[in-house]
Amino acid sequence: MYNYDDVQKIKANLEWIVHQASARSHLRTEHDQLVISDLMELIQTYETLLDLVSKFGASVLNSEIIAGLSITEEFIAKVKRNEGAM
């Protein structure tokens, strides 16, 4: 089961990915820019989720959200294995 700290860690990893991708601004394609924009939107969603978990506890993490967290962790692992995966 996920908790506040787990969600915070996932959000921090997404921020790291965006930072790494943004640091290579001269190498970005239009597709890369769209991916970065989508990741920034996902980070905002995680901020909202963190607020909800903080206010109401981990019970707000239903099965669909848990599945999304798991998929996001898999994505992060792939990117960290191969920074060019984006």
GROMACS .gro file of C-alpha atoms in nm:
model
   86
    1MET     CA    1   0.000   0.000   0.000
    2TYR     CA    2   0.123   0.347  -0.084
    3ASN     CA    3   0.145   0.633   0.163
    4TYR     CA    4   0.224   1.006   0.157
    5ASP     CA    5   0.600   0.950   0.149
    6ASP     CA    6   0.572   0.708  -0.144
    7VAL     CA    7   0.369   0.958  -0.346
    8GLN     CA    8   0.617   1.234  -0.257
    9LYS     CA    9   0.907   1.017  -0.374
   10ILE     CA   10   0.734   0.946  -0.707
   11LYS     CA   11   0.666   1.318  -0.755
   12ALA     CA   12   1.031   1.400  -0.677
   13ASN     CA   13   1.146   1.144  -0.933
   14LEU     CA   14   0.918   1.297  -1.196
   15GLU     CA   15   1.062   1.640  -1.115
   16TRP     CA   16   1.412   1.495  -1.156
   17ILE     CA   17   1.320   1.357  -1.500
   18VAL     CA   18   1.182   1.695  -1.609
   19HIS     CA   19   1.493   1.869  -1.478
   20GLN     CA   20   1.724   1.628  -1.662
   21ALA     CA   21   1.528   1.666  -1.985
   22SER     CA   22   1.511   2.045  -1.954
   23ALA     CA   23   1.885   2.069  -1.899
   24ARG     CA   24   1.937   1.943  -2.253
   25SER     CA   25   1.734   2.220  -2.415
   26HIS     CA   26   1.949   2.220  -2.729
   27LEU     CA   27   1.869   1.852  -2.793
   28ARG     CA   28   1.491   1.866  -2.741
   29THR     CA   29   1.255   1.789  -3.022
   30GLU     CA   30   0.893   1.899  -3.042
   31HIS     CA   31   0.795   1.554  -2.914
   32ASP     CA   32   1.032   1.593  -2.617
   33GLN     CA   33   0.872   1.928  -2.535
   34LEU     CA   34   0.527   1.768  -2.538
   35VAL     CA   35   0.646   1.489  -2.309
   36ILE     CA   36   0.796   1.743  -2.069
   37SER     CA   37   0.470   1.937  -2.070
   38ASP     CA   38   0.273   1.619  -1.997
   39LEU     CA   39   0.511   1.530  -1.714
   40MET     CA   40   0.471   1.876  -1.563
   41GLU     CA   41   0.094   1.829  -1.573
   42LEU     CA   42   0.137   1.490  -1.404
   43ILE     CA   43   0.352   1.653  -1.135
   44GLN     CA   44   0.071   1.901  -1.066
   45THR     CA   45  -0.168   1.607  -1.033
   46TYR     CA   46   0.067   1.447  -0.782
   47GLU     CA   47   0.074   1.774  -0.584
   48THR     CA   48  -0.305   1.761  -0.564
   49LEU     CA   49  -0.292   1.396  -0.465
   50LEU     CA   50  -0.042   1.477  -0.191
   51ASP     CA   51  -0.278   1.743  -0.057
   52LEU     CA   52  -0.562   1.490  -0.050
   53VAL     CA   53  -0.352   1.225   0.123
   54SER     CA   54  -0.237   1.485   0.375
   55LYS     CA   55  -0.596   1.589   0.452
   56PHE     CA   56  -0.778   1.256   0.434
   57GLY     CA   57  -0.512   0.988   0.470
   58ALA     CA   58  -0.405   0.704   0.244
   59SER     CA   59  -0.766   0.588   0.212
   60VAL     CA   60  -0.800   0.825  -0.088
   61LEU     CA   61  -0.563   0.597  -0.277
   62ASN     CA   62  -0.815   0.369  -0.444
   63SER     CA   63  -0.730   0.083  -0.681
   64GLU     CA   64  -0.719   0.305  -0.991
   65ILE     CA   65  -0.484   0.553  -0.828
   66ILE     CA   66  -0.266   0.270  -0.697
   67ALA     CA   67  -0.246   0.128  -1.050
   68GLY     CA   68  -0.142   0.471  -1.178
   69LEU     CA   69   0.125   0.503  -0.910
   70SER     CA   70   0.262   0.163  -1.006
   71ILE     CA   71   0.272   0.250  -1.376
   72THR     CA   72   0.447   0.578  -1.297
   73GLU     CA   73   0.708   0.392  -1.091
   74GLU     CA   74   0.770   0.157  -1.385
   75PHE     CA   75   0.814   0.458  -1.616
   76ILE     CA   76   1.059   0.620  -1.373
   77ALA     CA   77   1.261   0.298  -1.349
   78LYS     CA   78   1.284   0.276  -1.729
   79VAL     CA   79   1.397   0.637  -1.759
   80LYS     CA   80   1.658   0.594  -1.486
   81ARG     CA   81   1.792   0.280  -1.657
   82ASN     CA   82   1.816   0.465  -1.986
   83GLU     CA   83   1.801   0.842  -1.965
   84GLY     CA   84   1.731   0.853  -2.338
   85ALA     CA   85   1.405   0.660  -2.292
   86MET     CA   86   1.200   0.978  -2.309
   0.00000   0.00000   0.00000
